[in-house]
mmCIF file of C-alpha atoms in Angstrom:
data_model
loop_
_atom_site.group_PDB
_atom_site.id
_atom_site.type_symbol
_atom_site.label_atom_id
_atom_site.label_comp_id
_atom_site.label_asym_id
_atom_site.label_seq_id
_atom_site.Cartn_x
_atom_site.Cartn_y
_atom_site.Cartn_z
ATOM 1 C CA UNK A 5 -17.227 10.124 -10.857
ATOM 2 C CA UNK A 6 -17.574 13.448 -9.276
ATOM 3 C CA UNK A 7 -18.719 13.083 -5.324
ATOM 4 C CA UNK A 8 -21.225 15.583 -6.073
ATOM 5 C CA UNK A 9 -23.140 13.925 -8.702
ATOM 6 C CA UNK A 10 -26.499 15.380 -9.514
ATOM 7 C CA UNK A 11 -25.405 18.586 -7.402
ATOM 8 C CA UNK A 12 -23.458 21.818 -7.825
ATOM 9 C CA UNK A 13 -20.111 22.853 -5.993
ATOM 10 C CA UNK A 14 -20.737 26.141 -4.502
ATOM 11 C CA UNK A 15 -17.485 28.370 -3.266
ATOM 12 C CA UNK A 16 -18.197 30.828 -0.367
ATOM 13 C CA UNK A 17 -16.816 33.776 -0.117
ATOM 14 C CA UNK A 18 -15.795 35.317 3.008
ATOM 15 C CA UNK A 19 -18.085 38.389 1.900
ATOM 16 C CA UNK A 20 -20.664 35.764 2.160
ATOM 17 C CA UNK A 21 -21.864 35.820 -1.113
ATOM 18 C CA UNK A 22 -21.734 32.500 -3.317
ATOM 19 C CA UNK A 23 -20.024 31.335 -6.641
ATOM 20 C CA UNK A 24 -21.005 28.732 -8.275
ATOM 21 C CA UNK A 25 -18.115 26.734 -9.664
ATOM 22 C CA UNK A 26 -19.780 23.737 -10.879
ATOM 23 C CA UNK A 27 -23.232 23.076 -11.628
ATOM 24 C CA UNK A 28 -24.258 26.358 -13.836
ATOM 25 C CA UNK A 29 -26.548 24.655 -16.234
ATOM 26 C CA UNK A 30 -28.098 22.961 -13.544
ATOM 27 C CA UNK A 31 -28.687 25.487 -12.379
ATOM 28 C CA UNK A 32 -30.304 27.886 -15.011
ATOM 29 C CA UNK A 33 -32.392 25.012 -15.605
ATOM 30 C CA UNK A 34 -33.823 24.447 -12.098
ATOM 31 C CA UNK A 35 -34.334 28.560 -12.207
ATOM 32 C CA UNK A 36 -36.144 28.133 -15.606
ATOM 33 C CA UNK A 37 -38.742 25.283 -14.051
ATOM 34 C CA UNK A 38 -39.420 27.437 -11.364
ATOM 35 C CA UNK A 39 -38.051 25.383 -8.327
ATOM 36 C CA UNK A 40 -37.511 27.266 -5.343
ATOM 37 C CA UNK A 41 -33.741 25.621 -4.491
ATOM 38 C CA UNK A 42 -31.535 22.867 -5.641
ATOM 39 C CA UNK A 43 -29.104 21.053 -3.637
ATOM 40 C CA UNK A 44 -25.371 22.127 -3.946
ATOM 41 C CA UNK A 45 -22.094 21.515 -1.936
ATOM 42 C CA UNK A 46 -20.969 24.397 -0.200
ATOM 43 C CA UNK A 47 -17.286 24.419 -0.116
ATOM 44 C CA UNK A 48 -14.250 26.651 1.246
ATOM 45 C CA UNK A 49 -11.835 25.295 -1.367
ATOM 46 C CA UNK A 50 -10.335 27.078 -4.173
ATOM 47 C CA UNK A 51 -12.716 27.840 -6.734
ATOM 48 C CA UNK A 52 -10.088 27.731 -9.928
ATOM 49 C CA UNK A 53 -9.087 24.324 -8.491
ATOM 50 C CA UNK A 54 -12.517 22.834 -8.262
ATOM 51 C CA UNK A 55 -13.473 24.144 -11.334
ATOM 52 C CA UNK A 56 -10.274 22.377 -12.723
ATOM 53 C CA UNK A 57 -11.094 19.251 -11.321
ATOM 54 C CA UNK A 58 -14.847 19.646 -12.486
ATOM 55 C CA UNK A 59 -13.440 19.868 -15.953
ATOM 56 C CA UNK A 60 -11.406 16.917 -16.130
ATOM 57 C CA UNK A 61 -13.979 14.735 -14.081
ATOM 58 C CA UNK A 62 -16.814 15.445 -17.184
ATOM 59 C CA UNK A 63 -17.716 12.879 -19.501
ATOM 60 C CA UNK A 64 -17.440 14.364 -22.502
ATOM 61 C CA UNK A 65 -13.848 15.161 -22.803
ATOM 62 C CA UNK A 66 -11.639 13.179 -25.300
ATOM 63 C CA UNK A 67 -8.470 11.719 -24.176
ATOM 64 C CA UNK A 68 -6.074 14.910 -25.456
ATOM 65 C CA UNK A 69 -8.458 16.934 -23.316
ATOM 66 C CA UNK A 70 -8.593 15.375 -20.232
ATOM 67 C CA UNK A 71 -4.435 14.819 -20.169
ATOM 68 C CA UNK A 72 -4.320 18.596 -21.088
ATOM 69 C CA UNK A 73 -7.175 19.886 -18.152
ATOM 70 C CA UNK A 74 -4.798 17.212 -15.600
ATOM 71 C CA UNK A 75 -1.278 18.955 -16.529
ATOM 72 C CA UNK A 76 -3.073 22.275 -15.966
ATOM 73 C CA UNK A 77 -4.625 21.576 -12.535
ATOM 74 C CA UNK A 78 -1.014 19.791 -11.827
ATOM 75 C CA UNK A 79 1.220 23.078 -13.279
ATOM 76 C CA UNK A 80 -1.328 25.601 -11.171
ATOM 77 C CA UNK A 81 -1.007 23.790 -7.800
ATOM 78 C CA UNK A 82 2.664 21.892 -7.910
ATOM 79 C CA UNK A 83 0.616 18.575 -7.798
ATOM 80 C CA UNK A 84 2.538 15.223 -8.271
ATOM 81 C CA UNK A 85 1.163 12.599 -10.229
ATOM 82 C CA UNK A 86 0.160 10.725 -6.455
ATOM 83 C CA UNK A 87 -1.668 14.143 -5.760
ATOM 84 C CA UNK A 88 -3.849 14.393 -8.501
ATOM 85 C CA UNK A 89 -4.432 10.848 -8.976
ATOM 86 C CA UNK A 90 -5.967 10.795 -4.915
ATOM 87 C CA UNK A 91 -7.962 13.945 -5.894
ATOM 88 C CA UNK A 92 -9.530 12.863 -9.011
ATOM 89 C CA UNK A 93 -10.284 9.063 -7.739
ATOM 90 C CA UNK A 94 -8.206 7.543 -10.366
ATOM 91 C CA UNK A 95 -4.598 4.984 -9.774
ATOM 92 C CA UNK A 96 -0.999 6.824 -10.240
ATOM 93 C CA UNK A 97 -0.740 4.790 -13.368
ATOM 94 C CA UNK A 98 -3.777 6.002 -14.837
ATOM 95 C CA UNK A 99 -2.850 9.272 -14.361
ATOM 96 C CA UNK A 100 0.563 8.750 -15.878
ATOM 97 C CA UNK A 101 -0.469 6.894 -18.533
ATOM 98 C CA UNK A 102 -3.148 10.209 -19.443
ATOM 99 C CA UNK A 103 -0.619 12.439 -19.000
ATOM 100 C CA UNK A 104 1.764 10.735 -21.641
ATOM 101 C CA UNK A 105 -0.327 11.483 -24.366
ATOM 102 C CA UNK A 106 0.996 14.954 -24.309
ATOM 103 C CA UNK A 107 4.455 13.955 -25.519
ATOM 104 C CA UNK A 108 2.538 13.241 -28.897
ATOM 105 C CA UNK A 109 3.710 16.274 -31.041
ATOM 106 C CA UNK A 110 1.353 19.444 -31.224
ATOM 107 C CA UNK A 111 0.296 18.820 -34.731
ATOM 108 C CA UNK A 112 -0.370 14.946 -33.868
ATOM 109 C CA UNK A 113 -2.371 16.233 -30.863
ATOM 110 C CA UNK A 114 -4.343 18.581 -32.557
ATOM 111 C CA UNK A 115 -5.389 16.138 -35.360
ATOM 112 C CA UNK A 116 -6.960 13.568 -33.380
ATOM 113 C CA UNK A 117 -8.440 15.912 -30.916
ATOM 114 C CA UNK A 118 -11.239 16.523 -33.599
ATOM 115 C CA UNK A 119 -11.447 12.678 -34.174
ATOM 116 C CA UNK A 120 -12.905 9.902 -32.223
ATOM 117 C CA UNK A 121 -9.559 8.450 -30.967
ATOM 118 C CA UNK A 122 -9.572 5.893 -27.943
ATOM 119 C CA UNK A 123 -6.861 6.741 -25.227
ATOM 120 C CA UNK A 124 -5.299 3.203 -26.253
ATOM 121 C CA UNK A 125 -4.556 4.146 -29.559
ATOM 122 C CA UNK A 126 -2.994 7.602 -27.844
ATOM 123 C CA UNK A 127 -0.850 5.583 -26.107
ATOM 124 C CA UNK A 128 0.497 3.554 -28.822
ATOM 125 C CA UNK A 129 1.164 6.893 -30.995
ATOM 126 C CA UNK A 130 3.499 7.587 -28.334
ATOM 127 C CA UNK A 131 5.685 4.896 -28.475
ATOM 128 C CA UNK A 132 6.076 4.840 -32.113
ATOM 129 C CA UNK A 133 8.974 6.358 -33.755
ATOM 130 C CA UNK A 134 8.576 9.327 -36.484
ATOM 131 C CA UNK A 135 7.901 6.997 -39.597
ATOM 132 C CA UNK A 136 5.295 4.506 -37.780
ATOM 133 C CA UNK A 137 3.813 7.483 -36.166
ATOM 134 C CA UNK A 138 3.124 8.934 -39.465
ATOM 135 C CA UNK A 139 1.382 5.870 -41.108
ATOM 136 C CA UNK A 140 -0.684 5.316 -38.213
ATOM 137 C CA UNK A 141 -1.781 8.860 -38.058
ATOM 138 C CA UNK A 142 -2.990 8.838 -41.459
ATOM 139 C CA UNK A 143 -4.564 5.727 -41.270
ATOM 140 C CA UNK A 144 -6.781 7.237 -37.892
ATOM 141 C CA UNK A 145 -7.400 10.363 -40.592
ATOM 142 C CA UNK A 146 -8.785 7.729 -43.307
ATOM 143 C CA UNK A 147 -11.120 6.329 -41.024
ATOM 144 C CA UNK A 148 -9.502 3.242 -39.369
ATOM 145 C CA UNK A 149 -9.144 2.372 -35.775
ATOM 146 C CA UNK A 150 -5.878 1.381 -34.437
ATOM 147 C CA UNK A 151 -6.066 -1.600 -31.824
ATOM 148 C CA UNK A 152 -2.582 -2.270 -29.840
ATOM 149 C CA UNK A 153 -1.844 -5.119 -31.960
ATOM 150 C CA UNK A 154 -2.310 -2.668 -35.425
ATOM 151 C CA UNK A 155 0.163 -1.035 -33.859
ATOM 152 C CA UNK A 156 2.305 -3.676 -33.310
ATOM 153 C CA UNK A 157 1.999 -5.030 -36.832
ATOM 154 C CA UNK A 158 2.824 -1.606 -38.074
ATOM 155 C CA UNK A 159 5.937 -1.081 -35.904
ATOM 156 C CA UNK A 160 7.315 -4.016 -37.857
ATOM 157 C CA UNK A 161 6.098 -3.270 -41.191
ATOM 158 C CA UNK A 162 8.127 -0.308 -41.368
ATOM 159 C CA UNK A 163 11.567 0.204 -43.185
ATOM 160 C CA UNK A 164 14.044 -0.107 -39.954
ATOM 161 C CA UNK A 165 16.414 3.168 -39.535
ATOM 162 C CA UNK A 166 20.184 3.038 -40.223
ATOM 163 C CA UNK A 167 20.526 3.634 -36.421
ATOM 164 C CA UNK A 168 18.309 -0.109 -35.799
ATOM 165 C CA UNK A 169 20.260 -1.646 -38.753
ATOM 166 C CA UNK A 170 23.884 -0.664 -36.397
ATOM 167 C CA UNK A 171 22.771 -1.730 -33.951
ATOM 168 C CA UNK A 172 21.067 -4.962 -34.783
ATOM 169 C CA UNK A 173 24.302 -5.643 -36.560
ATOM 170 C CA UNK A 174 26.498 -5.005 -33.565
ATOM 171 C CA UNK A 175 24.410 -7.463 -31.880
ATOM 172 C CA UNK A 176 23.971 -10.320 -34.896
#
């Protein structure tokens, strides 16, 4: 994903010293085997920002991460969803979409960071009301995996509010 695959992002500084801001255990490695140099972008950006978009651009991160890493690098630098979208290589939609996993409540969000969650099951937390939400989280807990149509099939499975019940009689 990143344009410098395989290499590190180095900042200069006007000093003209250099910061790495990507690339550190590459690094220590190469210095490790011995090898004289590595190859490395030399950049004039801002190194917080590159090291932002460094972070959400790694493989590793689960879905909770990466929308958390994106809403940093977007609070830090005014970015719009177009913005950071264009600077990460990724569609507006995709972006949204990530970023919409954060309206999951902080207790929600902390649960299934420490579990293997797929963003599509994220996404369907979201839209659940309170009750649904609740089943479906503890079902993710006990080991299952919840497809979109799980979560369709528990959306109507559940008791409907009094609120639902007005209104479905208003329009019976």
């Amino acid at each position: 994903r990143s344009p410098s695959r395989g290499l590190g992002d180095v900042y200069k500084r006007q000093e003209g010293a250099y910061i790495i801001v990507a690339g550190e255990r590459r690094y220590r490695a190469s210095t490790l085997a011995g090898l004289p140099s590595i190859g490395c972008i030399v950049t004039q950006g801002d190194p917080a920002e590159l090291a932002l978009i460094e972070n959400v651009q790694r493989v590793d991160l689960n879905p909770i991460e990466e929308a958390e890493a994106i809403e940093r690098l977007m609070q830090s630098h005014n970015y719009t969803h177009d913005a950071v979208a264009g600077i990460l290589g990724k569609s507006r939609v995709a972006v949204t979409e990530t970023l919409s996993i954060l309206k999951l409540p902080a207790n929600i969000r902390e649960k299934m960071k420490s579990l293997d969650v797929k963003r599509s099951a994220l996404r369907q937390l979201v839209r659940m009301d309170d009750q649904t939400q609740a089943e479906a989280v503890a079902r993710i807990e006990a080991g299952e995996t919840l497809t979109a149509r799980d979560a369709e099939a528990l959306k109507k499975k559940v008791e409907p509010t009094p609120a639902k019940l007005a209104i479905r009689a208003l329009y019976a």
